[in-house]
PDB file of C-alpha atoms in Angstrom:
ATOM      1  CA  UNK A  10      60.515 -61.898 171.126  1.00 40.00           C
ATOM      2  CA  UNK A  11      57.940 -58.580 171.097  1.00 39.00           C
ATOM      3  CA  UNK A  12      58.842 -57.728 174.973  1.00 40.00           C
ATOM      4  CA  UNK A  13      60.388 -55.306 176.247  1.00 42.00           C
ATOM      5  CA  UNK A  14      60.193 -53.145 172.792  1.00 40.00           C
ATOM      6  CA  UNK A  15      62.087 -55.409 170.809  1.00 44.00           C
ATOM      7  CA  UNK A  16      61.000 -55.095 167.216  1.00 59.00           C
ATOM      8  CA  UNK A  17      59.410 -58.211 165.321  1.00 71.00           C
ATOM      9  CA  UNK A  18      60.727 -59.173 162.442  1.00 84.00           C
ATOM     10  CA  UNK A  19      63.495 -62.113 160.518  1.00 91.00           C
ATOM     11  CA  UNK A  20      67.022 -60.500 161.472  1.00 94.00           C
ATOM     12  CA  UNK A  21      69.747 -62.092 158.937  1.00 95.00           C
ATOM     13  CA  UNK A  22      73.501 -62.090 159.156  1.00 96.00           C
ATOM     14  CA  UNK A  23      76.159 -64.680 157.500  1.00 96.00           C
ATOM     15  CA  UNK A  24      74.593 -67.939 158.040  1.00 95.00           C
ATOM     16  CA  UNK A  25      72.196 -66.976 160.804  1.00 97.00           C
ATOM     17  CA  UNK A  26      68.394 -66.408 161.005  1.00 95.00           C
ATOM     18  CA  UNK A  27      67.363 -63.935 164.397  1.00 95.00           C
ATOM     19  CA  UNK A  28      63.753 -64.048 164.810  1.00 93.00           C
ATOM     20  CA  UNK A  29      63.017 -60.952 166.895  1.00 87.00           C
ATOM     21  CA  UNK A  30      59.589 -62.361 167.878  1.00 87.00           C
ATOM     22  CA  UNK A  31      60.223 -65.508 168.847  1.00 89.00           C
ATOM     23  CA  UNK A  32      63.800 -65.323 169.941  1.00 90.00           C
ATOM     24  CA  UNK A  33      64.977 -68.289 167.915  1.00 94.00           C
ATOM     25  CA  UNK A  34      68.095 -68.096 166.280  1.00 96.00           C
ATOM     26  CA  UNK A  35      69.299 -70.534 163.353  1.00 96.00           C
ATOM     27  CA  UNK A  36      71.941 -71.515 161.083  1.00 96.00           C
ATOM     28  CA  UNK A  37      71.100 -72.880 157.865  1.00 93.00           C
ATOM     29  CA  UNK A  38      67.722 -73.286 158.987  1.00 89.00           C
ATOM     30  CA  UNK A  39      68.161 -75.492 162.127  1.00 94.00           C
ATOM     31  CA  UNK A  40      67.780 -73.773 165.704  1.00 94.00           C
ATOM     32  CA  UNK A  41      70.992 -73.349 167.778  1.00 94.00           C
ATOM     33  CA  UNK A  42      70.516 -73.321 171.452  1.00 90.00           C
ATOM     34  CA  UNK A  43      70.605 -69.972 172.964  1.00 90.00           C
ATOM     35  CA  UNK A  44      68.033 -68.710 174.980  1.00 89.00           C
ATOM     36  CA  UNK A  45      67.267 -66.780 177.854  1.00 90.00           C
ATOM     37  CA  UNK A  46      70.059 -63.274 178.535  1.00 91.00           C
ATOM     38  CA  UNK A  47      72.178 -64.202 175.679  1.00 95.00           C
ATOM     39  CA  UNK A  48      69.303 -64.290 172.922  1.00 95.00           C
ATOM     40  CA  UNK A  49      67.932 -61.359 174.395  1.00 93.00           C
ATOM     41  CA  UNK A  50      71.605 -59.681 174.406  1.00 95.00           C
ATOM     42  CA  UNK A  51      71.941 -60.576 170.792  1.00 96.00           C
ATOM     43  CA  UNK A  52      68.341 -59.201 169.660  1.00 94.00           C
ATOM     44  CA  UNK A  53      69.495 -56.081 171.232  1.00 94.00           C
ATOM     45  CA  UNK A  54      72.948 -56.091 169.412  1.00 96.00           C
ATOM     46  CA  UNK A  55      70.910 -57.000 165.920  1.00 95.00           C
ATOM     47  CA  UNK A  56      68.545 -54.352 166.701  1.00 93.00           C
ATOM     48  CA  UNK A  57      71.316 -51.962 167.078  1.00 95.00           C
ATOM     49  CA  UNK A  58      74.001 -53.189 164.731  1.00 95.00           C
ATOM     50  CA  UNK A  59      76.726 -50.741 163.742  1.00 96.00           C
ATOM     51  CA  UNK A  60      76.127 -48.634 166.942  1.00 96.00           C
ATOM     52  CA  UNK A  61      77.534 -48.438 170.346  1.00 97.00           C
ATOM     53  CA  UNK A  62      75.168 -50.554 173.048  1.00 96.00           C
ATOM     54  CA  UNK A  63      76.366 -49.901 176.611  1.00 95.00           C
ATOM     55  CA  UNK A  64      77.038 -52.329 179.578  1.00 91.00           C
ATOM     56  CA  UNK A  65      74.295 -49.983 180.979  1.00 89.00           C
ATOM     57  CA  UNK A  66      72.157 -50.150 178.079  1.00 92.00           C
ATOM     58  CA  UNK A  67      71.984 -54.030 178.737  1.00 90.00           C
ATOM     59  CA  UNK A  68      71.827 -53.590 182.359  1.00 87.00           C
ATOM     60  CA  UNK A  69      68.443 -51.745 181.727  1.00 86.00           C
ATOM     61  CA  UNK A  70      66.924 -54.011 179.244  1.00 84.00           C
ATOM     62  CA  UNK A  71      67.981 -57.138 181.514  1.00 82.00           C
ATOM     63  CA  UNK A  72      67.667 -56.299 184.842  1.00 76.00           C
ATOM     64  CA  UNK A  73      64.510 -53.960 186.312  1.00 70.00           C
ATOM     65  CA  UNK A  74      65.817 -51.570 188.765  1.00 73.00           C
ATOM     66  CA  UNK A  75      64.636 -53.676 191.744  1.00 67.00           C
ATOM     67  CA  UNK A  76      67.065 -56.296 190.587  1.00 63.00           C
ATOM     68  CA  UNK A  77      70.338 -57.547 192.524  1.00 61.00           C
ATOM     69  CA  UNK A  78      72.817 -59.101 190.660  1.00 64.00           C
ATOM     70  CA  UNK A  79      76.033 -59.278 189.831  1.00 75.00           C
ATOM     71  CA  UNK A  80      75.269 -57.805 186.230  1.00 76.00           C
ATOM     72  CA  UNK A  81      78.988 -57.333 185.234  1.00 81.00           C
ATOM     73  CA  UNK A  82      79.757 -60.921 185.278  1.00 84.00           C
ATOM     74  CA  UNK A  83      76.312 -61.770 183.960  1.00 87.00           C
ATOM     75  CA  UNK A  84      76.796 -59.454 180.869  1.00 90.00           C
ATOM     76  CA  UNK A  85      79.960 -61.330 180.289  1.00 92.00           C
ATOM     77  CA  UNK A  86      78.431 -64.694 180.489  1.00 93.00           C
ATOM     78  CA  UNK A  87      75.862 -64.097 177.948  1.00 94.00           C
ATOM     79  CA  UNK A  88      78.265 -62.194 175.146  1.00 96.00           C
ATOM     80  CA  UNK A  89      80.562 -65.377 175.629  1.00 96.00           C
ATOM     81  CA  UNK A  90      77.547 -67.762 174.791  1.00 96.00           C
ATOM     82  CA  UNK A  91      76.678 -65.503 172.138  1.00 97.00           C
ATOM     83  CA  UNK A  92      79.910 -65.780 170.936  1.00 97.00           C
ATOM     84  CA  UNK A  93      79.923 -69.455 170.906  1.00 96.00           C
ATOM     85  CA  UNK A  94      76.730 -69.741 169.363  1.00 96.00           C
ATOM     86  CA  UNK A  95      78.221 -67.191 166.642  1.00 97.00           C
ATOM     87  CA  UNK A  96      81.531 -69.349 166.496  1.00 96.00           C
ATOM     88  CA  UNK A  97      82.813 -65.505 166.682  1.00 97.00           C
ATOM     89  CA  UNK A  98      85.832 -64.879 168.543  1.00 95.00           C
ATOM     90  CA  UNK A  99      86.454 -61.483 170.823  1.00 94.00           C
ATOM     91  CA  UNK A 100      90.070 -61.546 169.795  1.00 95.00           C
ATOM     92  CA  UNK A 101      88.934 -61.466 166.028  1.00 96.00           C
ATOM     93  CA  UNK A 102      85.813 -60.523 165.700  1.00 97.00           C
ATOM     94  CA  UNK A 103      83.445 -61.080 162.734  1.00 97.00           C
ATOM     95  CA  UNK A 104      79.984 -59.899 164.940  1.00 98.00           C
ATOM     96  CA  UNK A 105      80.533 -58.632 168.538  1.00 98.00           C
ATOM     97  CA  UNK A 106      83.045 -56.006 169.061  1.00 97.00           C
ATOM     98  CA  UNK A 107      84.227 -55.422 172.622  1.00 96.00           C
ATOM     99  CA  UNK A 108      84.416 -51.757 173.041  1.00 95.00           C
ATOM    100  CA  UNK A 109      86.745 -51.548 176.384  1.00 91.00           C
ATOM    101  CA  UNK A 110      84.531 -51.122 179.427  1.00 87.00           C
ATOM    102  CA  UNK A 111      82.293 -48.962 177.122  1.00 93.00           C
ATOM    103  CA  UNK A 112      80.722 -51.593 175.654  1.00 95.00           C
ATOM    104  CA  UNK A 113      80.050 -53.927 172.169  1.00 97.00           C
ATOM    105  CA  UNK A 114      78.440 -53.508 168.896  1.00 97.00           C
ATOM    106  CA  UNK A 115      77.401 -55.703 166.081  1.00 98.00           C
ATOM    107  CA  UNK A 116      79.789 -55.412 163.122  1.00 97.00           C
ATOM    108  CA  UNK A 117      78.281 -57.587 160.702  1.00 97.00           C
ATOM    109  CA  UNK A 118      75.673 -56.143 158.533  1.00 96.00           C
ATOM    110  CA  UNK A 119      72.142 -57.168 159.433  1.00 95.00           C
ATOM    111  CA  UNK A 120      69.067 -57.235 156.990  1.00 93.00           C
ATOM    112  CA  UNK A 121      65.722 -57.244 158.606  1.00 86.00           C
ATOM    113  CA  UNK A 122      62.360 -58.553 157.300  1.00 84.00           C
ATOM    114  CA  UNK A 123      59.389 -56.819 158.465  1.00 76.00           C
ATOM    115  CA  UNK A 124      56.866 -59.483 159.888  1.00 68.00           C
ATOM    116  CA  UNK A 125      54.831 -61.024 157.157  1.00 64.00           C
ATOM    117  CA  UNK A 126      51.214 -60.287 158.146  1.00 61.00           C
ATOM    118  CA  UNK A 127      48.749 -62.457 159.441  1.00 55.00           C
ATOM    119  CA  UNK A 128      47.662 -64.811 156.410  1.00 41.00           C
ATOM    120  CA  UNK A 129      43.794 -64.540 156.195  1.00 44.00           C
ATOM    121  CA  UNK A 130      42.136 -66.977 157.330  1.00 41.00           C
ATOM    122  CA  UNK A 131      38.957 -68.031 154.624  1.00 44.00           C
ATOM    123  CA  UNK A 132      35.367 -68.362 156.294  1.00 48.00           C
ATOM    124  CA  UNK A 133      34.757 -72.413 156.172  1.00 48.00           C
ATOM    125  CA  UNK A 134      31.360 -72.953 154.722  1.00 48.00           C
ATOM    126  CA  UNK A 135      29.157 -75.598 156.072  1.00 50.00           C
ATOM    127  CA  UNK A 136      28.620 -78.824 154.508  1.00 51.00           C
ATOM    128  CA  UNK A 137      26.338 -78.219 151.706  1.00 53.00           C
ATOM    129  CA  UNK A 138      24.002 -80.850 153.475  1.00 53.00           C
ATOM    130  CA  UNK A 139      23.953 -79.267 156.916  1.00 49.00           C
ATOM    131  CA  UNK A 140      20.738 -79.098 158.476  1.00 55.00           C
ATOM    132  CA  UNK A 141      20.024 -75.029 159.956  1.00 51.00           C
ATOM    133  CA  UNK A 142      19.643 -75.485 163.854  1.00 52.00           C
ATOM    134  CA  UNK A 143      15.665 -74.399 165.003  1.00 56.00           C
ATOM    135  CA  UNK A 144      15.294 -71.853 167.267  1.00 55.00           C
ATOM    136  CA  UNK A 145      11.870 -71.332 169.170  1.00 53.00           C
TER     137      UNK A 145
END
């Protein structure tokens, strides 16, 4: 999930796996469906845990400017799936705290893992009883 400057990495909280490059989340290692504005909503939450992240904030990062859409109910739509996903309530919450018409923030403390590198890849050698092409 490297768009838009979201950072890559394995973001973990409770149960849950967030990877920020691929946009997958998990619990106990199997994937939970939740994709599109809500996963992207979350990643930005993650990114930002323990600070404020605006209605406008998401606005920007989901919506260009050229955009029309009712982004007030659309916001809302995607914190409740995250919530569901999260089995997190807004009443109680354990992750996503509603800050009234300001906005939320993550709560729960969030350990990231950089990306591992790319593992190198070892030059195959050719059969030891390859024949050498012929040029002219």
């Amino acid at each position: 999930m490297n768009r838009d400057g979201l950072v890559a990495g394995l973001a973990r909280f409770a149960d849950f796996e967030l990877d920020l490059r691929t946009g997958e989340l998990r619990k106990h290692s199997r994937r939970l469906r939740l994709a599109g504005q809500p996963i992207d909503v979350l990643a930005m939450l993650v990114e930002h845990a323990g600070e404020l992240v605006t209605r406008e904030d998401l606005q920007k990062r989901l919506w260009p400017n050229d955009t029309v859409v009712e982004f007030e109910h659309s916001i809302n739509t995607a914190i409740k799936r995250v919530r569901e996903a999260l089995g997190d309530s807004a009443d109680n919450p354990r992750f996503i705290e509603t800050l009234a018409r300001r906005g939320y923030r993550f709560i729960y403390p969030v350990a990231v893992e950089p990306p591992s590198p790319a593992e190198p890849v070892a030059p195959v050698a050719p059969p030891a009883d390859a024949v050498a092409p012929v040029y002219d």
